[in-house]
Structure formats: C-alpha cells, structure tokens
XYZ file of C-alpha atoms in Angstrom:
327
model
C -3.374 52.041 -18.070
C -6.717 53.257 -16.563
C -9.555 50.781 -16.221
C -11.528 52.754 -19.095
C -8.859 51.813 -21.473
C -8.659 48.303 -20.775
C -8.532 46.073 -24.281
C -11.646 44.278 -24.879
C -9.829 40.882 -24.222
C -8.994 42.342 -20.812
C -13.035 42.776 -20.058
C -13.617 39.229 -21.352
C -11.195 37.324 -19.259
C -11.996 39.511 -15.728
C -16.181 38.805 -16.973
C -15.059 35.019 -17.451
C -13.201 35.340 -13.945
C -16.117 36.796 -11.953
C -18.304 34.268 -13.568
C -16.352 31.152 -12.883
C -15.995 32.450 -9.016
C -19.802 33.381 -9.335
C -20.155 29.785 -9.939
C -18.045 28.226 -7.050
C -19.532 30.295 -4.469
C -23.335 29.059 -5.438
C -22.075 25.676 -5.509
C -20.252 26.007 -2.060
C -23.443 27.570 -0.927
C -25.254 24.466 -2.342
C -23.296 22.328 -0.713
C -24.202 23.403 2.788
C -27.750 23.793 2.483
C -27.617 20.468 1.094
C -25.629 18.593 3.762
C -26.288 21.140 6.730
C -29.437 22.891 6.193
C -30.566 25.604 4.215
C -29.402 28.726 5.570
C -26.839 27.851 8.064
C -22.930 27.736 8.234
C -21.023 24.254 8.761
C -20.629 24.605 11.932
C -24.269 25.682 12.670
C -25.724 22.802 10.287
C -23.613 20.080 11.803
C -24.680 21.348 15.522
C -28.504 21.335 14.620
C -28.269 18.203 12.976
C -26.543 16.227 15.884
C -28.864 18.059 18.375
C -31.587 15.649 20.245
C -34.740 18.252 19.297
C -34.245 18.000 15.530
C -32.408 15.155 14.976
C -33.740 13.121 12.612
C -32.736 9.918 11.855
C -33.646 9.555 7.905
C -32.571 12.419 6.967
C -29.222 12.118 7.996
C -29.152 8.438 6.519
C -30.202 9.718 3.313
C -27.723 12.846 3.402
C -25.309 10.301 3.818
C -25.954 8.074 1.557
C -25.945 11.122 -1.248
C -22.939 11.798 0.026
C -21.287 8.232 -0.698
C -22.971 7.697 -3.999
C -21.218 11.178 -4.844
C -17.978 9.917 -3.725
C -18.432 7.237 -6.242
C -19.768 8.683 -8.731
C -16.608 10.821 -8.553
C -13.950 7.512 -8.182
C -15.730 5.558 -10.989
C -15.380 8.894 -12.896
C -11.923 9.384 -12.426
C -11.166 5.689 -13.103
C -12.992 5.773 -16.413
C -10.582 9.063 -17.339
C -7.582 7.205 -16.467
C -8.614 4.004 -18.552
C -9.169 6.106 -21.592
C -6.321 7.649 -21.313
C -4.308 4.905 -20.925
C -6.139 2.910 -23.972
C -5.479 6.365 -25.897
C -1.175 6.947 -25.123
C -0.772 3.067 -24.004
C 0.397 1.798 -20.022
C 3.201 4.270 -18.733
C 5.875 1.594 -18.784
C 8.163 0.563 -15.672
C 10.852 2.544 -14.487
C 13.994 0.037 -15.453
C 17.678 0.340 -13.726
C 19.430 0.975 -16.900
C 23.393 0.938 -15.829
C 24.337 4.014 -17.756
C 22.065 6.536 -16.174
C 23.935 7.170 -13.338
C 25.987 10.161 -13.077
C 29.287 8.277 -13.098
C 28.478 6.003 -14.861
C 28.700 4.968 -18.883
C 27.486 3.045 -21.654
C 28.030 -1.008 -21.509
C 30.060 -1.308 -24.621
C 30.059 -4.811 -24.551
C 25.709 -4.576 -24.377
C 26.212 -1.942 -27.211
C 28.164 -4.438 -29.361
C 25.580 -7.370 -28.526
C 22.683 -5.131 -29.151
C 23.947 -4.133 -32.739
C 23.649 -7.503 -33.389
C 19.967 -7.973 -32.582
C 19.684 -4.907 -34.742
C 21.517 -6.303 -37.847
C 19.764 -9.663 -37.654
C 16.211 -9.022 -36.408
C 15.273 -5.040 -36.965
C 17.198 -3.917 -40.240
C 15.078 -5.766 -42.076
C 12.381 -3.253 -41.511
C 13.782 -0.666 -39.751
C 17.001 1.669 -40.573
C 19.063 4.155 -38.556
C 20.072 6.499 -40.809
C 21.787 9.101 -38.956
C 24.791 5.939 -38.076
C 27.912 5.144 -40.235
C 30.164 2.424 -40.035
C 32.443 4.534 -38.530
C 30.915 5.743 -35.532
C 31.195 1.995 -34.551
C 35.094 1.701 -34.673
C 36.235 1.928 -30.975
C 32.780 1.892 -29.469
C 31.836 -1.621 -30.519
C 33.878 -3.117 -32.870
C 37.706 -2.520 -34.133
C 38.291 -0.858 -37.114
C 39.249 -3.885 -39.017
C 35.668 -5.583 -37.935
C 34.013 -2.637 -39.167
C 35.999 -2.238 -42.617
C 34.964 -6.158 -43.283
C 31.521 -5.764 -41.616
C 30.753 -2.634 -44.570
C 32.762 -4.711 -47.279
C 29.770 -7.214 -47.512
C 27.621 -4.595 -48.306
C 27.170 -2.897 -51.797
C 26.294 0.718 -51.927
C 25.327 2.758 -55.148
C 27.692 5.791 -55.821
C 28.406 7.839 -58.950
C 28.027 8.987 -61.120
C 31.136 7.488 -62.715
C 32.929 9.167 -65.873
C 30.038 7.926 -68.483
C 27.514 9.341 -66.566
C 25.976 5.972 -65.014
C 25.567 5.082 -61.581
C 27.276 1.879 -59.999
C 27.760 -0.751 -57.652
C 30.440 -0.776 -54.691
C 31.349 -1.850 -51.372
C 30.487 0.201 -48.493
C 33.517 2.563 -46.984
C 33.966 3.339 -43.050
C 32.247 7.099 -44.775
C 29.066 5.571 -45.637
C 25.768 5.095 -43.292
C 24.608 2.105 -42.670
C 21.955 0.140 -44.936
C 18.592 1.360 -45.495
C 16.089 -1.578 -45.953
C 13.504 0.692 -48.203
C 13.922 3.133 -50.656
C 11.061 5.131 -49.597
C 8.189 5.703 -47.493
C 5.965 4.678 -50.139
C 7.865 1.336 -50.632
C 7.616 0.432 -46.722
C 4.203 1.073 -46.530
C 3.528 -1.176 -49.208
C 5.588 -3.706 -47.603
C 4.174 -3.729 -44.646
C 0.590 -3.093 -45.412
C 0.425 0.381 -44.694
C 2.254 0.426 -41.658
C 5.478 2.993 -41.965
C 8.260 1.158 -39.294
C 10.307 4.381 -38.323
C 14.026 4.990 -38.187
C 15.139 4.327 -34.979
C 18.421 6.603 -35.097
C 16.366 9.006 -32.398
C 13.764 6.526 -31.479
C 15.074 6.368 -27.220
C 14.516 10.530 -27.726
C 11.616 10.640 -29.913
C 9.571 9.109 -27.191
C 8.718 9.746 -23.800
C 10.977 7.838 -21.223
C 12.369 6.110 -24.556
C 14.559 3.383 -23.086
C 11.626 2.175 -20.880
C 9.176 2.507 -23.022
C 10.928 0.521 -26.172
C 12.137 -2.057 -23.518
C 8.397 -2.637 -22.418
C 6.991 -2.220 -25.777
C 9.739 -5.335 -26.978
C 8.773 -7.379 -23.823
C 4.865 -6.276 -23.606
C 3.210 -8.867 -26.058
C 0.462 -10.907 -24.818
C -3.013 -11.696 -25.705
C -5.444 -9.210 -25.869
C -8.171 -9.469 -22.529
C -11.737 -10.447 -22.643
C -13.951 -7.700 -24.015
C -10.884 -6.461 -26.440
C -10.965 -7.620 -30.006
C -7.667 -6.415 -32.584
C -8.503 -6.266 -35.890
C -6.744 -9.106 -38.418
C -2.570 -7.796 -39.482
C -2.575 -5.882 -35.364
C -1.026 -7.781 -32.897
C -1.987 -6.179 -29.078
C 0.436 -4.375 -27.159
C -1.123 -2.023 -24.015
C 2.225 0.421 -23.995
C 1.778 1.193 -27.647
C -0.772 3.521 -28.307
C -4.318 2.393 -28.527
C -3.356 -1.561 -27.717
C -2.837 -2.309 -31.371
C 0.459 -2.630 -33.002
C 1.306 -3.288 -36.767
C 4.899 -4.800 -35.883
C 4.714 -8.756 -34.806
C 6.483 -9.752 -31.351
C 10.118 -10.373 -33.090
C 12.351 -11.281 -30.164
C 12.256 -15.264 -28.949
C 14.810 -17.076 -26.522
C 18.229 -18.221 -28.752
C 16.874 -15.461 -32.023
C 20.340 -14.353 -32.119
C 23.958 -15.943 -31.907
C 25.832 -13.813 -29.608
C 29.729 -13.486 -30.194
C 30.775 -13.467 -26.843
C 29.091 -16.741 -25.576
C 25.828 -14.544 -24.099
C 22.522 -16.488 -23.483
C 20.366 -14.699 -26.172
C 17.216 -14.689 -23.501
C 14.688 -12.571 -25.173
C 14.728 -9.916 -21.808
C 18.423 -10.016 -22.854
C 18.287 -9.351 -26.231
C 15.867 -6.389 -25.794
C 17.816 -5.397 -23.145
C 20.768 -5.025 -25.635
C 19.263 -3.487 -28.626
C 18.037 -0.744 -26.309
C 21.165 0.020 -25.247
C 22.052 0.226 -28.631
C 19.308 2.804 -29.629
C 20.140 4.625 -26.766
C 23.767 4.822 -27.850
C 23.132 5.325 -31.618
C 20.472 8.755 -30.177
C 23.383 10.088 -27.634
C 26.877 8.652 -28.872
C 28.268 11.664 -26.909
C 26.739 10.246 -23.856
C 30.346 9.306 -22.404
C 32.273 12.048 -23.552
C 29.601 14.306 -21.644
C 29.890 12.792 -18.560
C 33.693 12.570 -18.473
C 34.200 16.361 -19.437
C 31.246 17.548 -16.923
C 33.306 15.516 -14.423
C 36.494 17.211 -15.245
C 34.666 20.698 -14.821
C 33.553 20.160 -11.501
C 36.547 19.284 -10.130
C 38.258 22.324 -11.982
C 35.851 24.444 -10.819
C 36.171 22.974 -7.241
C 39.583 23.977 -7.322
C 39.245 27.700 -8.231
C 36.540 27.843 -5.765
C 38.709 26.862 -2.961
C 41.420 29.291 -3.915
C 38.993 32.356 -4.367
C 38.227 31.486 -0.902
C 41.299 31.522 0.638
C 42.557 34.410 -1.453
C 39.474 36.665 -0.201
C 40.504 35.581 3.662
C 44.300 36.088 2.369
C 43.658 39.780 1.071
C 40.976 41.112 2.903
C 41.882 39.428 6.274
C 43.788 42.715 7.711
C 41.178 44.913 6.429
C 38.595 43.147 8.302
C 40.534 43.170 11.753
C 42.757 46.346 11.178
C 41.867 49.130 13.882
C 41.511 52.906 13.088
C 42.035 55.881 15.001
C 40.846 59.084 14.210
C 42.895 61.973 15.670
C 40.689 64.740 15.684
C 42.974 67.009 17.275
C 45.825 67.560 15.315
C-alpha cells in the first residue's frame, strides 16, 4: 500500500508518534540546558561547569538541589501510586508453601477431609459450593458409607410426585450439597446487602487464590490511625478497599477435628483452603499422575527413535562410494 493510500487511522497514530517523540526530544533538550548549560552537550556542560574560570559555586548547589527535590518529588510520587493501588485491589498477599503445588506432589487428603469440616460448621452457613455433590467426596475424604449417612441428615426437595406436589426427602450420593439461600435476593437481605459468593471456584476466581483466601482468613486486625470503617465493615487490607462485610469467623478450638488435630485458627484456615482448592481442581491428582506417566512414555520412544536413526542410517553415514568413470 502506497503512503497516499494510507487509512486515516494510519495518519493519526504516525501524527501521535512524531508528536510524542517531538515531545521527548524538547524535554531531553531541557534537561541539559537545565543541568549543563544552555546550549551545550553533557559532556561539554559537565566540563564547563567543573572548570576553575566559570565555576560557580551557587549555581551548582542550587542545580543540585533541583535535582534532589526532583528525585523526590518522583519517589513520594511513586509511593503515593502504589498506596492507592494497594487501598484500591487490597495487600498482594504472601507467597505460602502449600504442599500440593509441587510437581510430584498431591493433595493432603487428610487436610481435605479436616477442611470440609471447617466448611460444614463455620462457612455453609453463608456460603455454598454448588458445583460439589456428596459423591465427589467418597474416596477423596470420606468412605462411601460416611458420605451416604453424612447426606441422610439432610432433606432435599424433589418432585414432583404423582399428584403433582413437591416433597421432602433425604439427600442421595446424586445430589449437591446444601445451599444455605434460596436466592441472591434472600442473602442479601440476610446479610445486609452483602452477597457471600459460592466458593466452588473461589481458589480460581481470584488472583493467587490459595494465598490470597489464606491471608484474607488470617488478615483481621484493627484498622490504623487515620482509617475509619464504616459501622456492619470489619477491616481487612488484602480485601479490596480495607473493608469487608464478612466478620473474622475462625478462633483457636472453633471446630472439633475427627482425627485428634489442634483446631489452631492458622490450622483451620489452612484446611478449608485446601479444601476450596480441591473442590475448584478435583482433577488436580489425576493430572499430575497421567502427565507423569506421559513423560516417561514419551522418554521411552525418544530413546528408541534415537537409537533406531543411529541403527538405520549408521552405514549410510560411513559407507564409501566410488565412482568408476571409466567403464
């Protein structure tokens, strides 16, 4: 395409281009006249200036000195960027050794089990994970007996039955586990306007998920001088904008463990994240196992690609020809 058929766009971005460079040269220019002299290069400037016939004394003091206050002017300015930032997404939380992120390595069934406990008896009462049935628990946490007599204590509505009506039952291996609102509308209005989100996804839904619901759990305190939370907020700096709806719910001994645990409250939030993360990548295992299996497969056809190729093409390699021209 010729440059008299360039699309109008095209002459608007190369105009904004030449402008913008337009701009940097007369503020590099600026610069030097500035700190060197008008006129002269760096190397020029910085001679004259250090030379005994024009040196002068309060000049270079105050050149200095503008120098510095730019510097910061600068630092403050980037600090003030990075503080309203962080009051505007929350702290970036810690970067926590979780045992299941290494390559070979998999979920702590025994934390998964635990941490389905904190869930049942401190988070389902607000929040749900819809996308998990009783059954994904049987062999991952609990036998299939446990789960059968875990879902037989709760009712579920099902029908409609042969007159039309709906009713009552206990829950089946089939059916997801317990919601704790109808609606949207009915856990706003429960919790004054705050909507508590399923947590099915919640370790994916977020950025670094496990760390940040870990720190979120554990990052409670009370809020600094200067920073005032408005009455029914509770301040958190990892959740966005310092203010949180949801009360600190984890305390030392909340929760009973069944296998003898101390419930500390790092150890209980420790175990319900391992849960979430679980319940958001139950395949996490399986993944790891088969990607395992395929390296070592492929490992193997590697190695005997190699030797076939030496095998076959060996002789061809090192074979010697002779042309008789001759005959």
């Amino acid at each position: 395409v010729g440059a008299g058929s360039m699309a109008p766009g095209g002459r608007v971005v190369g105009l904004v281009a030449r402008r913008m460079q337009a701009a940097r040269s007369a503020a590099k220019q600026a610069t030097k006249a500035f700190v060197f002299g008008e006129g002269a290069t760096s190397s020029q400037g910085l001679a004259a200036a250090l030379s005994p016939s024009s040196f002068n004394l309060s000049d270079a003091v105050l050149r200095a000195a503008a120098l510095a206050g730019l510097g910061c002017s600068a630092l403050f300015g980037l600090s003030e960027v990075a503080s309203a930032d962080e009051a505007e997404h929350g702290l970036h939380s810690p970067e926590y050794p979780w045992p299941h992120n290494g390559i070979f390595s998999s979920y702590d069934h025994a934390s998964i089990r635990r941490g389905h406990q904190v869930y049942q008896q401190v988070c389902a009462a607000c929040h749900s994970v819809s996308l998990l049935h009783y059954r994904d628990l049987v062999g991952v946490a609990y036998t299939e007996e446990e789960v059968k007599e875990m879902a037989a204590d709760v009712d579920v509505t099902d029908g409609p039955d042969d007159t039309g009506e709906m009713f009552e039952r206990p829950a089946k291996l089939s059916d997801p586990l317990p919601i704790p609102y109808a609606n949207e509308e009915a856990a706003r209005f429960a919790n004054g306007g705050a909507y508590p989100p399923d947590l099915s996804l919640i370790t994916k839904a977020r950025h670094d998920g496990q760390n940040y619901v870990f720190s979120l759990l554990m990052g409670y305190r009370d809020p600094p001088a200067g920073v005032s939370v408005r009455e029914g907020l509770y301040y958190n700096p990892y959740f966005p904008g310092g203010a949180i709806a949801m009360p600190k719910m984890l305390a030392d001994e909340g929760v009973e463990y069944d296998d003898g645990t101390e419930a500390t409250e790092s150890q209980m939030a420790k175990d319900v994240v391992t849960f979430l993360a679980w319940a958001a990548e139950p395949e996490h295992d399986d993944r790891k196992l088969m990607g395992v299996k395929w390296v070592f497969v492929l490992s193997l056809l590697f190695l005997q690609a190699v030797y076939y190729k030496r095998l076959k093409f060996a002789p061809l390699k090192s074979r010697r020809v002779v042309v008789d021209a001759i005959n």
